[in-house]
Amino acid sequence: MHDTPLVFIDIETTGTRATRDRITEIAALKVVDGDVVDRFVCLTHPQTSVPAHISQLTGIYDDMLANAPTFSDIAEKLLAWLGSACLVAHNARFDASFLRNEFKRAGHRYQPSVICTLRLARRLHPTLPTHNLTALLAHFDIPRARQHRAEDDANALWELWLTWRRECETERFQAALTDEQRHRSLPAQLSSDQIADLPSAPGVYLFYGHNRLPLYVGKSVNLRSRVLGHFQRDHQDDKEMRLAQQIQHIEWEETAGDMSAQLREAQLVKTLMPIMNRQLRRQGSLKTWYWPSDALCPTLVSGKAISQPQPGKLFGLFRSAKEAEEALRSVAEEHGLCPRVLGLEKGKGRCFAQQLGKCRGACCQQEPLEAHSLRAQRALAKLQVSAWPWPGRIVIREQSRRGGPIAYHVVDHWCYFGSATTHRCAQALTGDAPQFDMDTYRILNRFLNDPEQHNLTIAPL
């Protein structure tokens, strides 16, 4: 079936992060023409301590590794021993990623072909509730001396393979193996059927784990390319590895364009709260600096002010009063502005910054207040929140330049009411204005600054 040898392999590690954690034990069986012809079994010093919970799981403790070679010590020997053999492992993505990173640290490039017996088991036994190695060994009554020790797991995996070859029809086994190899970049728990219809079009995608736990929401102008890209970088990125280990189901929505995708992504993240989305999570009460047209300094107000007409300027959007004050203080220090006049410092007379020569003296009449106010607003210009340039609600027509669906988005004072598939349906999107959202504002502001570039048409509603 294979011209090259098969190597049934298992490793134990200090953790699950292939880019940072290290290998503590390797066991491999080299199989040629259906016979085990050689073994490679070795403890390796990870050059760090083994976490207590890992030791309890594997039975591998620091004192056992004290005199063991490092991976670099055995790298050349192991690389030569592996040769061009195809690795066979249960959840092979995990083992191969650790080996690739360990070899890379030792100055070697290693990109093996792999067969994942976890993916193979899902194809051969779709009705089994779980497909981890322990469950499969119990199903076939295959003994194993110790769990989570590399040599015992490698031996058990070889016995599972032999059981499959005895009990499965050759054509069925070969078909499952061919399908596994065709989709070898996919996570082990993910069915290849789920990605078959992924379009090369704009949209959002949702990754789910066990019991449909939301793991991650993303967007792209090319759904197929972006989703598959997640599964090709897991050996380089710990987050991608965690996704690959946990993902069991994918859903996606095709959108009219990039703006639709970004708006929908922000909405889904705040609704579903996926555990691996750090950005776009639900925000608290936003703050902004409001500078009335007739005032000499700004006032900290709620971010809701951005969705209401204001006779002045708004500067910055912040997630807390502390963050807002730190931003204003930083601008003051950079431009020699007076923290007392800006309301950042209480008291009368000369401010502390002026005594240090860091304020031009607006606090003690050395700089006119009007001049100070003008300088301050110029310094804050980079933070200025864009004023709503239309008298009221607008409808934004969006369609990808490649064709496809059309969306009509309704927006008023940066508040997003939603979208519809026709202009008439968009007119029906009425009701109270939704709460202002900083991420939505940033998305809309970016796209509406250059609507032609994004194939958008804007009209009053």
XYZ file of C-alpha atoms in Angstrom:
461
model
C 0.000 0.000 0.000
C 2.926 2.320 0.721
C 6.284 2.214 -1.038
C 7.904 3.960 1.932
C 7.984 2.598 5.487
C 5.299 3.500 7.981
C 6.367 4.823 11.376
C 3.793 4.423 14.140
C 4.697 7.161 16.564
C 3.581 8.726 19.829
C 5.119 11.540 21.852
C 4.647 12.951 25.332
C 5.135 16.664 25.931
C 5.182 19.352 28.608
C 1.955 20.874 27.270
C -0.182 21.427 24.191
C 1.535 24.447 22.584
C 3.744 23.148 19.795
C 5.635 26.445 19.458
C 6.608 26.668 23.147
C 6.150 23.327 24.915
C 8.693 20.534 24.499
C 8.853 16.801 23.925
C 9.665 14.570 26.908
C 9.321 11.114 25.331
C 9.311 9.637 21.825
C 8.403 6.107 20.791
C 8.241 4.940 17.194
C 7.838 1.617 15.416
C 9.147 1.289 11.862
C 6.961 -1.016 9.763
C 7.983 -2.439 6.379
C 5.750 -4.822 4.440
C 3.524 -5.348 7.483
C 6.321 -6.167 9.951
C 7.927 -4.097 12.700
C 11.580 -3.947 11.684
C 12.945 -1.372 14.133
C 12.088 0.768 17.182
C 13.122 4.169 18.459
C 12.276 4.815 22.117
C 13.792 7.674 24.063
C 13.136 10.086 26.927
C 14.271 13.626 26.144
C 15.130 16.466 28.500
C 12.769 19.360 27.716
C 15.168 21.973 29.164
C 12.356 23.095 31.426
C 10.418 21.544 34.278
C 7.434 19.308 33.603
C 4.214 20.858 34.968
C 2.736 18.899 37.873
C -0.546 18.142 36.116
C 1.357 16.783 33.091
C 3.468 14.547 35.323
C 0.331 13.189 36.973
C -1.102 12.429 33.536
C 1.974 10.793 31.973
C 3.937 9.534 34.953
C 7.007 11.369 33.618
C 8.705 13.436 36.337
C 11.671 15.774 36.282
C 13.998 13.303 38.054
C 13.360 10.739 35.292
C 14.606 13.251 32.713
C 17.616 14.575 34.613
C 20.141 12.519 32.623
C 18.128 12.227 29.401
C 19.492 13.777 26.181
C 17.918 16.950 24.828
C 16.073 16.784 21.528
C 18.986 18.584 19.871
C 21.269 15.770 21.061
C 19.221 13.141 19.231
C 17.945 15.262 16.330
C 20.364 14.063 13.636
C 20.068 10.414 14.675
C 16.255 10.589 14.789
C 16.045 12.451 11.479
C 18.166 9.792 9.774
C 16.120 7.023 11.419
C 12.821 8.527 10.256
C 14.080 9.132 6.741
C 11.212 9.550 4.299
C 8.842 7.316 6.264
C 5.194 8.264 6.583
C 4.190 9.021 10.187
C 1.122 7.260 11.532
C -0.255 8.807 14.712
C -3.522 9.309 16.545
C -4.236 13.013 16.031
C -1.151 13.203 13.829
C -1.400 16.995 13.563
C -0.307 17.247 17.206
C 2.693 14.893 16.956
C 3.886 16.239 13.599
C 3.662 19.860 14.767
C 5.814 19.166 17.837
C 8.375 17.259 15.774
C 8.564 20.016 13.144
C 9.157 22.655 15.801
C 11.704 20.598 17.741
C 13.643 19.835 14.549
C 13.484 23.510 13.584
C 15.024 24.508 16.934
C 17.791 21.986 16.281
C 18.458 23.494 12.842
C 16.720 20.876 10.707
C 13.767 21.064 8.345
C 11.253 18.268 8.745
C 8.023 18.022 6.762
C 6.744 14.446 6.968
C 3.804 12.905 5.208
C 1.298 11.725 7.800
C -1.659 9.404 8.309
C -3.991 10.399 11.107
C -5.661 7.358 12.681
C -8.138 9.637 14.468
C -9.457 10.917 11.125
C -9.298 7.375 9.759
C -11.343 6.085 12.708
C -14.051 8.688 12.071
C -14.373 7.406 8.512
C -14.295 3.716 9.404
C -16.564 3.944 12.472
C -18.874 6.953 12.029
C -21.410 5.636 14.571
C -19.008 5.410 17.523
C -19.673 8.210 20.037
C -15.965 9.029 20.460
C -12.849 8.198 18.507
C -9.997 8.823 20.940
C -7.425 6.075 21.274
C -8.714 4.855 24.640
C -12.246 4.434 23.283
C -11.056 2.614 20.163
C -8.856 0.223 22.144
C -11.799 -0.572 24.429
C -14.080 -1.099 21.415
C -11.699 -3.659 19.894
C -10.587 -5.099 23.250
C -6.935 -4.201 22.624
C -4.867 -4.178 25.836
C -2.499 -1.352 26.771
C -0.089 -1.486 29.704
C 0.043 2.242 30.464
C -1.944 5.180 29.160
C -0.102 8.342 28.076
C 3.287 6.652 27.814
C 4.727 6.859 24.338
C 5.867 3.273 23.789
C 2.656 1.711 25.094
C 0.533 4.072 22.982
C 2.632 3.431 19.863
C 2.322 -0.340 20.377
C -1.429 -0.041 20.898
C -1.765 2.063 17.763
C 0.036 -0.598 15.739
C -2.323 -3.254 17.152
C -5.308 -1.082 16.191
C -3.945 -0.828 12.642
C -3.542 -4.606 12.437
C -7.104 -5.041 13.705
C -8.413 -2.749 10.998
C -6.513 -4.647 8.318
C -7.948 -7.948 9.549
C -11.543 -6.885 10.103
C -12.154 -4.244 7.428
C -12.673 -5.109 3.811
C -9.644 -4.060 1.791
C -11.628 -1.775 -0.520
C -13.392 -0.070 2.400
C -10.165 0.461 4.306
C -8.383 1.761 1.211
C -11.259 4.131 0.415
C -11.183 5.528 3.967
C -7.411 5.912 3.813
C -7.589 7.643 0.424
C -10.216 10.059 1.722
C -8.129 10.736 4.839
C -5.093 11.546 2.712
C -7.095 13.749 0.345
C -8.163 15.921 3.291
C -5.111 15.464 5.495
C -4.846 19.194 6.235
C -8.256 19.185 7.961
C -8.581 18.870 11.748
C -9.184 15.320 12.894
C -12.674 15.935 14.298
C -13.921 17.798 11.222
C -15.763 15.996 8.441
C -14.479 16.739 4.937
C -18.100 17.067 3.812
C -18.399 20.310 5.778
C -15.868 22.177 3.660
C -16.879 20.774 0.276
C -19.224 23.652 -0.573
C -17.233 26.538 0.908
C -17.459 29.367 -1.649
C -14.608 31.595 -2.814
C -16.717 34.620 -1.916
C -17.033 37.220 0.878
C -18.669 36.125 4.098
C -18.340 35.074 7.718
C -17.525 31.654 9.143
C -18.166 30.091 12.539
C -16.109 27.351 14.185
C -17.809 25.198 16.816
C -16.412 22.654 19.265
C -18.003 19.905 21.323
C -21.741 20.436 21.946
C -21.691 23.325 19.478
C -19.590 25.519 21.762
C -18.719 28.655 19.724
C -14.936 28.697 19.323
C -14.240 31.394 16.763
C -15.950 33.749 14.320
C -14.048 35.167 11.366
C -14.626 36.971 8.078
C -12.967 37.084 4.694
C -13.411 38.231 1.124
C -12.629 34.605 0.183
C -14.246 32.191 2.614
C -12.730 29.013 1.199
C -9.169 30.298 1.181
C -9.438 31.800 4.675
C -11.012 28.776 6.340
C -8.546 26.311 4.818
C -5.714 28.672 5.757
C -6.510 28.129 9.435
C -5.572 24.477 9.088
C -2.192 25.016 7.428
C -0.456 27.141 10.081
C -1.201 25.221 13.256
C 2.428 24.131 13.740
C 3.436 27.813 13.790
C 0.580 29.306 15.811
C -0.694 28.113 19.187
C -4.140 29.604 18.626
C -4.500 27.759 15.315
C -3.400 24.551 17.021
C -6.040 24.976 19.759
C -8.661 25.562 17.069
C -7.546 22.495 15.131
C -7.708 20.341 18.266
C -11.210 21.481 19.259
C -13.127 22.249 16.074
C -15.880 19.791 15.163
C -18.290 21.819 13.054
C -18.226 24.770 10.625
C -20.972 27.102 9.493
C -20.702 30.056 7.132
C -22.745 32.846 5.618
C -22.000 34.368 2.229
C -22.324 38.170 2.191
C -22.656 40.904 -0.415
C -19.137 42.170 0.201
C -16.368 42.946 2.654
C -18.324 45.558 4.631
C -21.223 43.153 5.143
C -18.791 40.504 6.325
C -17.113 42.806 8.816
C -20.420 44.091 10.206
C -21.788 40.567 10.535
C -18.604 39.332 12.198
C -18.781 42.100 14.814
C -22.431 41.290 15.453
C -21.881 37.533 15.809
C -18.896 37.914 18.117
C -20.883 40.094 20.512
C -23.865 37.731 20.347
C -22.100 34.354 20.588
C -19.036 35.400 22.624
C -16.697 32.777 21.055
C -13.939 31.774 23.422
C -11.105 32.504 20.942
C -12.192 35.950 19.737
C -10.411 38.549 21.821
C -11.280 41.476 19.605
C -14.830 42.661 18.957
C -16.097 41.221 22.260
C -19.019 42.895 23.949
C -17.986 46.328 25.163
C -18.919 48.215 28.294
C -19.936 51.849 28.475
C -17.746 53.836 26.085
C -16.302 57.253 26.885
C -15.305 60.135 24.617
C -13.904 63.649 25.108
C -16.520 66.244 24.120
C -15.203 69.736 23.389
C -18.106 72.214 23.059
C -17.574 74.955 20.495
C -17.561 77.680 23.190
C -15.468 75.849 25.835
C -11.772 76.092 26.737
C -11.398 72.415 27.634
C -13.084 69.060 26.920
C -15.508 67.118 29.086
C -15.603 63.337 29.421
C -18.998 62.045 28.293
C -20.670 58.782 27.344
C -19.850 57.356 23.920
C -23.545 57.597 23.128
C -22.857 61.261 22.307
C -21.502 60.202 18.925
C -24.962 59.117 17.777
C -26.452 62.521 18.637
C -25.852 65.868 16.901
C -23.332 67.887 18.943
C -22.386 71.616 18.764
C -18.738 70.759 19.177
C -16.141 68.070 18.571
C -15.654 64.564 19.920
C -12.189 63.111 20.424
C -11.457 59.423 20.854
C -13.482 56.408 21.868
C -12.359 54.714 25.064
C -13.465 51.676 27.013
C -13.065 53.381 30.405
C -12.602 56.791 32.006
C -9.085 55.767 33.034
C -8.150 54.941 29.432
C -9.595 58.284 28.266
C -7.670 60.269 30.875
C -4.424 58.454 30.070
C -4.856 59.273 26.377
C -5.491 62.964 27.065
C -2.567 63.134 29.501
C -0.270 61.578 26.908
C -1.286 64.188 24.313
C -0.753 66.954 26.897
C 2.757 65.770 27.705
C 3.679 65.398 24.031
C 2.511 68.910 23.088
C 3.307 70.907 26.224
C -0.340 71.409 27.147
C -1.507 72.305 30.621
C -3.058 69.359 32.523
C -4.766 71.765 34.936
C -6.521 73.747 32.189
C -7.507 70.466 30.541
C -9.126 69.337 33.789
C -6.640 66.552 34.503
C -5.236 68.228 37.599
C -7.007 70.094 40.402
C -5.802 73.286 42.087
C -5.007 76.887 41.300
C -1.967 78.701 39.985
C 0.958 77.050 38.285
C 0.536 73.356 37.531
C 3.227 70.849 38.406
C 4.103 70.349 34.722
C 4.765 74.089 34.338
C 7.157 74.007 37.279
C 9.043 71.287 35.418
C 9.063 73.303 32.203
C 6.640 70.919 30.468
C 3.697 73.344 30.222
C 3.768 76.658 28.345
C 1.919 78.404 31.163
C -1.765 78.560 30.290
C -2.366 77.952 33.994
C -0.555 81.175 34.982
C -1.389 83.531 32.097
C 1.925 82.960 30.269
C -0.060 81.490 27.342
C -3.505 82.858 26.371
C -6.265 80.343 27.058
C -7.622 80.737 23.532
C -4.200 79.894 22.072
C -3.897 76.900 24.398
C -7.359 75.709 23.376
C -6.472 75.953 19.688
C -3.215 74.036 20.200
C -4.987 71.358 22.205
C -7.654 70.768 19.575
C -5.019 70.578 16.852
C -3.084 68.040 18.939
C -6.241 65.982 19.444
C -7.196 66.099 15.760
C -5.785 62.615 15.172
C -8.358 61.285 17.669
C -11.323 63.260 16.352
C -14.442 61.198 15.843
C -15.961 61.788 12.427
C -19.210 63.724 12.533
C -22.200 62.133 10.824
C -22.140 63.847 7.399
C -25.779 63.222 6.458
C -28.950 64.842 7.847
C -30.454 61.515 8.881
C -30.722 57.867 7.919
C -29.007 56.495 4.833
C -29.144 53.265 2.881
C -25.912 51.753 1.562
C -26.139 49.413 -1.409
C -23.351 46.846 -1.465
C -22.429 44.198 -4.004
C -19.132 42.528 -4.762
C -17.558 43.559 -8.080
C -17.689 39.889 -9.016
C -21.471 39.915 -8.700
C -23.405 37.796 -6.258
C -25.897 38.878 -3.592
C -26.868 42.512 -2.960
C -27.340 44.037 0.495
C -28.988 47.294 1.525
C -27.646 48.537 4.870
C -29.487 51.131 6.963
C -27.392 53.451 9.151
C -28.131 56.601 11.135
C -25.497 58.601 13.047
C -23.135 55.593 12.930
C -25.789 53.303 14.423
C -26.411 50.203 12.325
C -30.059 49.156 11.967
C -29.355 46.060 9.865
C -29.529 45.003 6.242
C -32.081 43.734 3.729
C -31.976 42.140 0.306
C -34.095 44.863 -1.353
C -34.417 48.631 -1.030
C -38.081 48.295 -0.121
C -37.309 45.898 2.730
C -34.568 48.241 3.913
C -37.128 51.037 4.244
C -39.001 48.851 6.721
C -36.011 48.668 9.070
C -37.353 51.215 11.523
C -37.593 51.504 15.266
C -35.463 52.905 18.044
C -31.840 53.508 17.160
C -29.580 50.672 18.328
C -26.875 51.338 20.891
C -23.753 52.953 19.478
C -20.982 50.413 18.946
C -17.334 51.376 18.568
C -16.424 48.492 16.275
C -19.388 49.188 14.003
C -18.418 52.862 13.882
C -14.865 52.022 12.860
C -16.019 49.624 10.154
C -18.543 52.065 8.712
C -16.173 55.027 8.924
C -13.477 53.117 7.063
C -15.756 52.022 4.223
C -17.779 55.243 3.889
C -14.619 57.329 3.576
C -14.139 55.813 0.115
C -17.401 54.178 -1.028
C -16.411 53.905 -4.710
C -13.390 51.780 -3.887
C -15.660 49.280 -2.118
C -18.431 49.411 -4.750
C -20.897 51.089 -2.358
C -23.741 53.395 -3.305
C -25.116 55.760 -0.640
C -28.532 57.412 -0.660
C -30.723 59.148 1.948
C -33.573 57.057 3.282
